[in-house]
């Protein structure tokens, strides 16, 4: 009797050389998937990519490239993680934000519809909620307040429309303030833990916009990436939206204190003028915990210790300039001006 072999699942991971994406890739490899990574390396690094995955250097904004990839690999699943996730900076790079985060995503959705993929897994953001009541729950009507959040919400709406008309199945995650190993320490515009730890390693103060009383819940990568990867195998996740992350909010000042204690270095804080941002942002995760059977998440102090150890291993990083023209300089935070290329 002739034996039949089960065909290997093939998944596309956009942004798979970046922080969250590379961890999702690791989990998919562990699950037995053939993984193709598409990343333009604007915020990711080749060394982050699992050696068992195939890296294609390119952008989701290139429709011809996406068409070639979908035709060549016949993907079963698309994990769309690629984005330039700088909420504050997105006000000043509006065209860049929408072209890369929104239009690029629509290119992926178009190909996914044409090729009848099994599911489109999308990492959105709690930025879609804006200044909403806290804790933010999935039943709230989103009111994003920055171009980054607006683009994420628009993609969510487009996925719902694509499902209704074309039958494209999706799962949407709204993570927030994810930190951990492989976070880009050289990015001075986003990822507050990375900025704080990098500054501390260089003997520089931790810079805080405003009074530091704004609150966030910080989520270790181990509490996010495995669930995103495995969501296709969890019942009740098809065509659903999930907040994903930790429950306990901390002020930015409290975060600075925890990092200084963990690094055994006296806290040095420099306050900068307040910027336009949501003051309090943290989510309810009841739906996620019930569906994914999650009992607990990583304690912030323990997660920070792991990230600090990794950060010491790679050493302090020099801040990198944003490599594209700033489109609007009006009301640009002064602390960013010297780091940005103002070519536009």
mmCIF file of C-alpha atoms in Angstrom:
data_model
loop_
_atom_site.group_PDB
_atom_site.id
_atom_site.type_symbol
_atom_site.label_atom_id
_atom_site.label_comp_id
_atom_site.label_asym_id
_atom_site.label_seq_id
_atom_site.Cartn_x
_atom_site.Cartn_y
_atom_site.Cartn_z
ATOM 1 C CA UNK A 1 0.000 0.000 0.000
ATOM 2 C CA UNK A 2 1.396 3.382 -1.003
ATOM 3 C CA UNK A 3 2.158 5.692 1.907
ATOM 4 C CA UNK A 4 1.207 9.368 1.650
ATOM 5 C CA UNK A 5 3.269 12.030 3.360
ATOM 6 C CA UNK A 6 1.702 15.079 4.935
ATOM 7 C CA UNK A 7 2.578 18.263 3.084
ATOM 8 C CA UNK A 8 4.609 20.731 5.123
ATOM 9 C CA UNK A 9 2.827 23.942 6.071
ATOM 10 C CA UNK A 10 4.391 27.012 4.471
ATOM 11 C CA UNK A 11 4.108 30.376 6.214
ATOM 12 C CA UNK A 12 5.147 33.869 5.224
ATOM 13 C CA UNK A 13 6.339 36.118 8.053
ATOM 14 C CA UNK A 14 6.710 39.787 7.183
ATOM 15 C CA UNK A 15 9.094 41.638 9.477
ATOM 16 C CA UNK A 16 10.614 38.289 10.454
ATOM 17 C CA UNK A 17 14.073 39.810 10.959
ATOM 18 C CA UNK A 18 12.708 42.213 13.548
ATOM 19 C CA UNK A 19 12.033 41.857 17.237
ATOM 20 C CA UNK A 20 8.583 40.266 17.493
ATOM 21 C CA UNK A 21 8.748 38.735 14.024
ATOM 22 C CA UNK A 22 11.961 36.788 14.603
ATOM 23 C CA UNK A 23 10.522 35.211 17.740
ATOM 24 C CA UNK A 24 7.368 34.244 15.841
ATOM 25 C CA UNK A 25 9.607 32.665 13.191
ATOM 26 C CA UNK A 26 11.408 30.610 15.852
ATOM 27 C CA UNK A 27 8.090 29.309 17.148
ATOM 28 C CA UNK A 28 6.830 28.444 13.665
ATOM 29 C CA UNK A 29 10.040 26.547 12.911
ATOM 30 C CA UNK A 30 9.545 24.639 16.153
ATOM 31 C CA UNK A 31 5.990 23.854 15.006
ATOM 32 C CA UNK A 32 7.379 22.311 11.822
ATOM 33 C CA UNK A 33 6.493 25.055 9.349
ATOM 34 C CA UNK A 34 8.518 25.985 6.317
ATOM 35 C CA UNK A 35 9.036 29.700 6.910
ATOM 36 C CA UNK A 36 9.754 32.426 4.385
ATOM 37 C CA UNK A 37 10.757 35.745 5.937
ATOM 38 C CA UNK A 38 10.170 38.989 4.047
ATOM 39 C CA UNK A 39 11.953 41.960 5.616
ATOM 40 C CA UNK A 40 13.495 45.147 4.233
ATOM 41 C CA UNK A 41 15.948 45.232 7.197
ATOM 42 C CA UNK A 42 14.977 48.821 8.045
ATOM 43 C CA UNK A 43 14.545 47.815 11.676
ATOM 44 C CA UNK A 44 15.550 44.163 11.685
ATOM 45 C CA UNK A 45 18.795 42.269 11.366
ATOM 46 C CA UNK A 46 19.828 39.201 9.351
ATOM 47 C CA UNK A 47 21.316 37.609 12.461
ATOM 48 C CA UNK A 48 17.864 37.575 14.071
ATOM 49 C CA UNK A 49 16.500 35.190 11.442
ATOM 50 C CA UNK A 50 16.398 31.513 12.312
ATOM 51 C CA UNK A 51 18.877 29.601 10.141
ATOM 52 C CA UNK A 52 16.116 27.175 9.140
ATOM 53 C CA UNK A 53 14.033 29.989 7.633
ATOM 54 C CA UNK A 54 14.561 31.543 4.206
ATOM 55 C CA UNK A 55 15.113 35.315 4.201
ATOM 56 C CA UNK A 56 13.954 37.454 1.295
ATOM 57 C CA UNK A 57 15.178 41.049 1.580
ATOM 58 C CA UNK A 58 12.443 43.263 0.230
ATOM 59 C CA UNK A 59 9.449 45.432 1.037
ATOM 60 C CA UNK A 60 5.718 44.773 1.264
ATOM 61 C CA UNK A 61 5.276 48.006 -0.716
ATOM 62 C CA UNK A 62 6.560 46.208 -3.852
ATOM 63 C CA UNK A 63 3.520 44.599 -5.450
ATOM 64 C CA UNK A 64 5.530 42.737 -8.092
ATOM 65 C CA UNK A 65 7.740 41.137 -5.436
ATOM 66 C CA UNK A 66 4.743 39.989 -3.418
ATOM 67 C CA UNK A 67 3.125 38.512 -6.533
ATOM 68 C CA UNK A 68 6.298 36.552 -7.270
ATOM 69 C CA UNK A 69 6.551 35.229 -3.723
ATOM 70 C CA UNK A 70 2.921 34.140 -3.478
ATOM 71 C CA UNK A 71 3.121 32.400 -6.859
ATOM 72 C CA UNK A 72 6.388 30.678 -5.973
ATOM 73 C CA UNK A 73 5.697 29.423 -2.452
ATOM 74 C CA UNK A 74 1.923 28.842 -2.323
ATOM 75 C CA UNK A 75 1.682 30.028 1.286
ATOM 76 C CA UNK A 76 -0.771 28.445 3.684
ATOM 77 C CA UNK A 77 -0.562 31.260 6.244
ATOM 78 C CA UNK A 78 0.555 34.878 6.319
ATOM 79 C CA UNK A 79 1.868 36.336 9.569
ATOM 80 C CA UNK A 80 1.970 40.078 8.970
ATOM 81 C CA UNK A 81 4.206 41.699 11.574
ATOM 82 C CA UNK A 82 6.165 44.215 9.491
ATOM 83 C CA UNK A 83 5.523 47.865 10.400
ATOM 84 C CA UNK A 84 7.333 51.020 11.339
ATOM 85 C CA UNK A 85 5.909 51.137 14.838
ATOM 86 C CA UNK A 86 6.752 54.611 16.101
ATOM 87 C CA UNK A 87 3.542 56.203 17.333
ATOM 88 C CA UNK A 88 4.996 59.576 18.300
ATOM 89 C CA UNK A 89 7.123 59.929 15.186
ATOM 90 C CA UNK A 90 4.238 58.911 12.916
ATOM 91 C CA UNK A 91 2.757 62.410 13.226
ATOM 92 C CA UNK A 92 5.782 63.796 11.361
ATOM 93 C CA UNK A 93 6.161 61.034 8.726
ATOM 94 C CA UNK A 94 2.556 60.666 7.686
ATOM 95 C CA UNK A 95 3.105 59.649 4.054
ATOM 96 C CA UNK A 96 5.853 57.205 5.019
ATOM 97 C CA UNK A 97 3.637 55.770 7.749
ATOM 98 C CA UNK A 98 0.627 55.183 5.526
ATOM 99 C CA UNK A 99 2.622 53.916 2.554
ATOM 100 C CA UNK A 100 4.569 51.367 4.594
ATOM 101 C CA UNK A 101 2.063 50.407 7.270
ATOM 102 C CA UNK A 102 -1.240 50.707 5.423
ATOM 103 C CA UNK A 103 -0.678 50.439 1.660
ATOM 104 C CA UNK A 104 1.916 47.703 2.131
ATOM 105 C CA UNK A 105 -0.584 45.754 4.225
ATOM 106 C CA UNK A 106 -3.264 46.106 1.561
ATOM 107 C CA UNK A 107 -0.807 44.673 -0.978
ATOM 108 C CA UNK A 108 -0.489 41.613 1.261
ATOM 109 C CA UNK A 109 -4.235 41.292 1.740
ATOM 110 C CA UNK A 110 -4.789 41.463 -2.028
ATOM 111 C CA UNK A 111 -2.360 38.610 -2.623
ATOM 112 C CA UNK A 112 -3.817 36.608 0.247
ATOM 113 C CA UNK A 113 -7.296 36.874 -1.283
ATOM 114 C CA UNK A 114 -6.057 35.953 -4.754
ATOM 115 C CA UNK A 115 -4.186 32.886 -3.472
ATOM 116 C CA UNK A 116 -6.843 31.689 -1.013
ATOM 117 C CA UNK A 117 -4.546 31.459 1.983
ATOM 118 C CA UNK A 118 -5.933 29.680 5.040
ATOM 119 C CA UNK A 119 -5.576 32.611 7.403
ATOM 120 C CA UNK A 120 -4.045 36.097 7.690
ATOM 121 C CA UNK A 121 -2.580 36.713 11.158
ATOM 122 C CA UNK A 122 -2.067 40.415 11.831
ATOM 123 C CA UNK A 123 -0.293 42.190 14.678
ATOM 124 C CA UNK A 124 -2.206 45.390 15.231
ATOM 125 C CA UNK A 125 -1.688 47.562 18.328
ATOM 126 C CA UNK A 126 -3.535 49.019 21.299
ATOM 127 C CA UNK A 127 -2.757 52.337 19.589
ATOM 128 C CA UNK A 128 -6.083 51.779 17.812
ATOM 129 C CA UNK A 129 -7.918 52.578 21.061
ATOM 130 C CA UNK A 130 -6.519 56.088 21.519
ATOM 131 C CA UNK A 131 -7.590 57.840 24.730
ATOM 132 C CA UNK A 132 -10.215 55.285 25.653
ATOM 133 C CA UNK A 133 -11.384 54.044 29.014
ATOM 134 C CA UNK A 134 -8.969 51.689 30.757
ATOM 135 C CA UNK A 135 -8.452 48.840 30.854
ATOM 136 C CA UNK A 136 -9.116 48.773 27.123
ATOM 137 C CA UNK A 137 -11.340 45.903 26.047
ATOM 138 C CA UNK A 138 -11.990 44.553 22.541
ATOM 139 C CA UNK A 139 -15.650 45.678 22.602
ATOM 140 C CA UNK A 140 -14.668 49.371 22.795
ATOM 141 C CA UNK A 141 -14.985 51.473 19.660
ATOM 142 C CA UNK A 142 -11.425 52.409 18.614
ATOM 143 C CA UNK A 143 -10.489 56.096 18.446
ATOM 144 C CA UNK A 144 -6.849 56.190 17.332
ATOM 145 C CA UNK A 145 -5.111 59.512 17.849
ATOM 146 C CA UNK A 146 -1.935 59.170 15.778
ATOM 147 C CA UNK A 147 -1.264 58.096 12.171
ATOM 148 C CA UNK A 148 0.290 54.838 13.349
ATOM 149 C CA UNK A 149 -2.850 53.822 15.240
ATOM 150 C CA UNK A 150 -5.059 55.051 12.392
ATOM 151 C CA UNK A 151 -3.194 52.850 9.905
ATOM 152 C CA UNK A 152 -3.481 49.798 12.174
ATOM 153 C CA UNK A 153 -7.215 50.291 12.618
ATOM 154 C CA UNK A 154 -7.711 50.787 8.884
ATOM 155 C CA UNK A 155 -6.026 47.428 8.247
ATOM 156 C CA UNK A 156 -8.299 45.774 10.805
ATOM 157 C CA UNK A 157 -11.339 47.191 9.012
ATOM 158 C CA UNK A 158 -10.014 46.077 5.640
ATOM 159 C CA UNK A 159 -9.484 42.535 6.899
ATOM 160 C CA UNK A 160 -13.079 42.413 8.080
ATOM 161 C CA UNK A 161 -14.265 43.677 4.694
ATOM 162 C CA UNK A 162 -12.073 41.134 2.873
ATOM 163 C CA UNK A 163 -13.521 38.376 5.021
ATOM 164 C CA UNK A 164 -17.099 39.410 4.346
ATOM 165 C CA UNK A 165 -16.702 39.672 0.572
ATOM 166 C CA UNK A 166 -13.969 37.156 -0.224
ATOM 167 C CA UNK A 167 -13.979 34.773 2.738
ATOM 168 C CA UNK A 168 -10.447 35.668 3.855
ATOM 169 C CA UNK A 169 -10.049 34.383 7.405
ATOM 170 C CA UNK A 170 -7.971 36.382 9.861
ATOM 171 C CA UNK A 171 -6.829 36.658 13.455
ATOM 172 C CA UNK A 172 -5.905 40.076 14.848
ATOM 173 C CA UNK A 173 -3.696 40.673 17.886
ATOM 174 C CA UNK A 174 -3.395 44.004 19.674
ATOM 175 C CA UNK A 175 -0.116 43.786 21.624
ATOM 176 C CA UNK A 176 1.385 46.638 23.589
ATOM 177 C CA UNK A 177 4.794 47.708 24.858
ATOM 178 C CA UNK A 178 6.487 44.416 24.089
ATOM 179 C CA UNK A 179 10.079 44.132 25.287
ATOM 180 C CA UNK A 180 12.803 41.519 25.500
ATOM 181 C CA UNK A 181 15.739 39.944 23.753
ATOM 182 C CA UNK A 182 16.435 41.157 20.182
ATOM 183 C CA UNK A 183 14.680 44.476 20.667
ATOM 184 C CA UNK A 184 16.422 47.139 18.598
ATOM 185 C CA UNK A 185 18.465 49.075 21.173
ATOM 186 C CA UNK A 186 19.696 51.516 18.531
ATOM 187 C CA UNK A 187 16.238 52.941 17.791
ATOM 188 C CA UNK A 188 15.908 56.238 19.695
ATOM 189 C CA UNK A 189 12.253 56.882 18.792
ATOM 190 C CA UNK A 190 10.425 53.825 20.128
ATOM 191 C CA UNK A 191 10.650 50.998 22.682
ATOM 192 C CA UNK A 192 11.147 52.799 25.978
ATOM 193 C CA UNK A 193 12.802 49.849 27.741
ATOM 194 C CA UNK A 194 15.419 49.550 25.015
ATOM 195 C CA UNK A 195 16.114 53.278 25.146
ATOM 196 C CA UNK A 196 16.416 53.274 28.952
ATOM 197 C CA UNK A 197 18.701 50.219 29.107
ATOM 198 C CA UNK A 198 20.891 51.442 26.256
ATOM 199 C CA UNK A 199 21.298 54.868 27.873
ATOM 200 C CA UNK A 200 22.129 53.317 31.238
ATOM 201 C CA UNK A 201 24.834 51.115 29.694
ATOM 202 C CA UNK A 202 26.398 54.253 28.225
ATOM 203 C CA UNK A 203 26.178 56.172 31.501
ATOM 204 C CA UNK A 204 23.570 58.544 30.110
ATOM 205 C CA UNK A 205 20.316 59.551 31.818
ATOM 206 C CA UNK A 206 16.998 57.955 31.005
ATOM 207 C CA UNK A 207 15.012 60.544 29.056
ATOM 208 C CA UNK A 208 11.325 60.897 29.917
ATOM 209 C CA UNK A 209 8.793 62.993 28.023
ATOM 210 C CA UNK A 210 6.731 65.012 30.484
ATOM 211 C CA UNK A 211 6.362 64.132 34.155
ATOM 212 C CA UNK A 212 6.674 60.371 33.678
ATOM 213 C CA UNK A 213 3.298 59.616 35.244
ATOM 214 C CA UNK A 214 1.901 58.193 32.010
ATOM 215 C CA UNK A 215 1.126 54.495 32.499
ATOM 216 C CA UNK A 216 1.662 51.423 30.350
ATOM 217 C CA UNK A 217 1.655 47.650 30.863
ATOM 218 C CA UNK A 218 4.909 46.127 29.625
ATOM 219 C CA UNK A 219 4.865 42.683 28.020
ATOM 220 C CA UNK A 220 7.759 40.239 27.664
ATOM 221 C CA UNK A 221 8.191 38.714 24.207
ATOM 222 C CA UNK A 222 7.707 35.185 25.586
ATOM 223 C CA UNK A 223 4.115 36.120 26.464
ATOM 224 C CA UNK A 224 3.357 37.203 22.899
ATOM 225 C CA UNK A 225 5.260 35.416 20.113
ATOM 226 C CA UNK A 226 4.352 31.778 20.947
ATOM 227 C CA UNK A 227 0.634 32.587 21.022
ATOM 228 C CA UNK A 228 0.719 34.535 17.757
ATOM 229 C CA UNK A 229 2.470 31.626 16.048
ATOM 230 C CA UNK A 230 0.191 28.939 17.459
ATOM 231 C CA UNK A 231 -3.077 30.853 17.034
ATOM 232 C CA UNK A 232 -3.915 28.881 13.883
ATOM 233 C CA UNK A 233 -4.178 25.764 16.046
ATOM 234 C CA UNK A 234 -6.342 27.286 18.796
ATOM 235 C CA UNK A 235 -10.092 26.940 18.448
ATOM 236 C CA UNK A 236 -12.107 30.126 18.654
ATOM 237 C CA UNK A 237 -9.437 32.369 17.094
ATOM 238 C CA UNK A 238 -10.695 32.563 13.513
ATOM 239 C CA UNK A 239 -11.920 36.056 12.606
ATOM 240 C CA UNK A 240 -11.385 37.338 16.145
ATOM 241 C CA UNK A 241 -9.497 40.224 17.756
ATOM 242 C CA UNK A 242 -7.415 39.730 20.896
ATOM 243 C CA UNK A 243 -5.665 42.106 23.240
ATOM 244 C CA UNK A 244 -2.453 40.320 24.165
ATOM 245 C CA UNK A 245 -0.010 41.221 26.917
ATOM 246 C CA UNK A 246 0.445 41.881 30.605
ATOM 247 C CA UNK A 247 -2.214 43.271 32.912
ATOM 248 C CA UNK A 248 -0.326 45.397 35.429
ATOM 249 C CA UNK A 249 0.302 49.043 34.461
ATOM 250 C CA UNK A 250 3.398 50.933 35.588
ATOM 251 C CA UNK A 251 4.258 54.585 35.236
ATOM 252 C CA UNK A 252 7.300 55.449 33.155
ATOM 253 C CA UNK A 253 8.949 56.727 36.347
ATOM 254 C CA UNK A 254 8.348 53.370 38.032
ATOM 255 C CA UNK A 255 9.818 51.640 35.001
ATOM 256 C CA UNK A 256 12.964 53.783 35.260
ATOM 257 C CA UNK A 257 13.337 52.850 38.924
ATOM 258 C CA UNK A 258 12.967 49.120 38.214
ATOM 259 C CA UNK A 259 15.574 49.245 35.453
ATOM 260 C CA UNK A 260 18.067 51.166 37.602
ATOM 261 C CA UNK A 261 17.597 48.679 40.458
ATOM 262 C CA UNK A 262 18.003 45.713 38.121
ATOM 263 C CA UNK A 263 21.191 47.177 36.643
ATOM 264 C CA UNK A 264 22.442 48.169 40.104
ATOM 265 C CA UNK A 265 23.107 51.693 38.852
ATOM 266 C CA UNK A 266 21.706 54.862 40.459
ATOM 267 C CA UNK A 267 18.790 56.216 38.481
ATOM 268 C CA UNK A 268 19.550 59.281 36.393
ATOM 269 C CA UNK A 269 16.469 60.793 34.778
ATOM 270 C CA UNK A 270 16.226 63.721 32.385
ATOM 271 C CA UNK A 271 12.762 65.146 31.806
ATOM 272 C CA UNK A 272 11.967 66.464 28.341
ATOM 273 C CA UNK A 273 8.953 68.544 27.245
ATOM 274 C CA UNK A 274 5.772 66.494 27.096
ATOM 275 C CA UNK A 275 4.803 65.178 23.677
ATOM 276 C CA UNK A 276 1.428 64.414 22.133
ATOM 277 C CA UNK A 277 0.627 60.919 23.427
ATOM 278 C CA UNK A 278 -2.059 58.963 25.237
ATOM 279 C CA UNK A 279 -1.545 59.322 28.998
ATOM 280 C CA UNK A 280 -2.903 55.973 30.192
ATOM 281 C CA UNK A 281 -2.956 52.886 27.979
ATOM 282 C CA UNK A 282 -3.331 49.321 29.176
ATOM 283 C CA UNK A 283 -5.670 46.511 28.246
ATOM 284 C CA UNK A 284 -7.995 43.846 29.541
ATOM 285 C CA UNK A 285 -6.874 40.357 28.432
ATOM 286 C CA UNK A 286 -9.759 38.229 29.653
ATOM 287 C CA UNK A 287 -10.751 37.104 26.158
ATOM 288 C CA UNK A 288 -7.185 36.170 25.252
ATOM 289 C CA UNK A 289 -6.506 34.302 28.506
ATOM 290 C CA UNK A 290 -9.706 32.275 28.231
ATOM 291 C CA UNK A 291 -9.227 31.370 24.566
ATOM 292 C CA UNK A 292 -5.514 30.531 24.846
ATOM 293 C CA UNK A 293 -5.762 29.051 28.359
ATOM 294 C CA UNK A 294 -3.131 31.461 29.735
ATOM 295 C CA UNK A 295 -2.777 31.423 33.516
ATOM 296 C CA UNK A 296 0.075 33.872 34.110
ATOM 297 C CA UNK A 297 2.514 36.180 32.363
ATOM 298 C CA UNK A 298 6.136 37.101 32.951
ATOM 299 C CA UNK A 299 6.790 39.304 35.968
ATOM 300 C CA UNK A 300 8.156 42.666 34.824
ATOM 301 C CA UNK A 301 11.256 42.506 37.032
ATOM 302 C CA UNK A 302 12.118 39.003 35.834
ATOM 303 C CA UNK A 303 11.579 39.945 32.204
ATOM 304 C CA UNK A 304 13.728 43.045 32.559
ATOM 305 C CA UNK A 305 16.555 40.978 34.088
ATOM 306 C CA UNK A 306 16.515 38.704 31.026
ATOM 307 C CA UNK A 307 16.568 41.679 28.659
ATOM 308 C CA UNK A 308 19.377 43.382 30.590
ATOM 309 C CA UNK A 309 21.518 40.232 30.427
ATOM 310 C CA UNK A 310 21.022 40.031 26.662
ATOM 311 C CA UNK A 311 21.713 43.770 26.323
ATOM 312 C CA UNK A 312 25.012 43.435 28.187
ATOM 313 C CA UNK A 313 25.955 40.544 25.890
ATOM 314 C CA UNK A 314 25.583 42.680 22.748
ATOM 315 C CA UNK A 315 26.773 45.896 24.395
ATOM 316 C CA UNK A 316 25.524 49.501 24.099
ATOM 317 C CA UNK A 317 24.349 50.606 20.679
ATOM 318 C CA UNK A 318 24.681 53.951 18.942
ATOM 319 C CA UNK A 319 21.348 55.570 18.015
ATOM 320 C CA UNK A 320 20.475 55.333 14.333
ATOM 321 C CA UNK A 321 18.964 58.124 12.292
ATOM 322 C CA UNK A 322 15.566 57.748 10.700
ATOM 323 C CA UNK A 323 16.615 57.056 7.114
ATOM 324 C CA UNK A 324 13.830 58.947 5.362
ATOM 325 C CA UNK A 325 12.943 62.626 5.099
ATOM 326 C CA UNK A 326 10.896 64.139 7.882
ATOM 327 C CA UNK A 327 7.747 65.436 6.209
ATOM 328 C CA UNK A 328 6.608 67.855 8.926
ATOM 329 C CA UNK A 329 8.965 69.608 11.340
ATOM 330 C CA UNK A 330 6.334 71.752 13.040
ATOM 331 C CA UNK A 331 6.059 70.777 16.748
ATOM 332 C CA UNK A 332 8.756 68.136 16.331
ATOM 333 C CA UNK A 333 10.179 67.313 19.806
ATOM 334 C CA UNK A 334 13.503 69.170 20.110
ATOM 335 C CA UNK A 335 15.269 66.063 21.406
ATOM 336 C CA UNK A 336 14.599 64.318 18.094
ATOM 337 C CA UNK A 337 15.689 67.154 15.812
ATOM 338 C CA UNK A 338 19.409 66.413 15.945
ATOM 339 C CA UNK A 339 18.839 62.733 15.122
ATOM 340 C CA UNK A 340 16.547 63.156 12.154
ATOM 341 C CA UNK A 341 17.331 63.843 8.528
ATOM 342 C CA UNK A 342 15.287 66.886 7.566
ATOM 343 C CA UNK A 343 15.498 66.507 3.809
ATOM 344 C CA UNK A 344 11.843 66.966 2.990
#
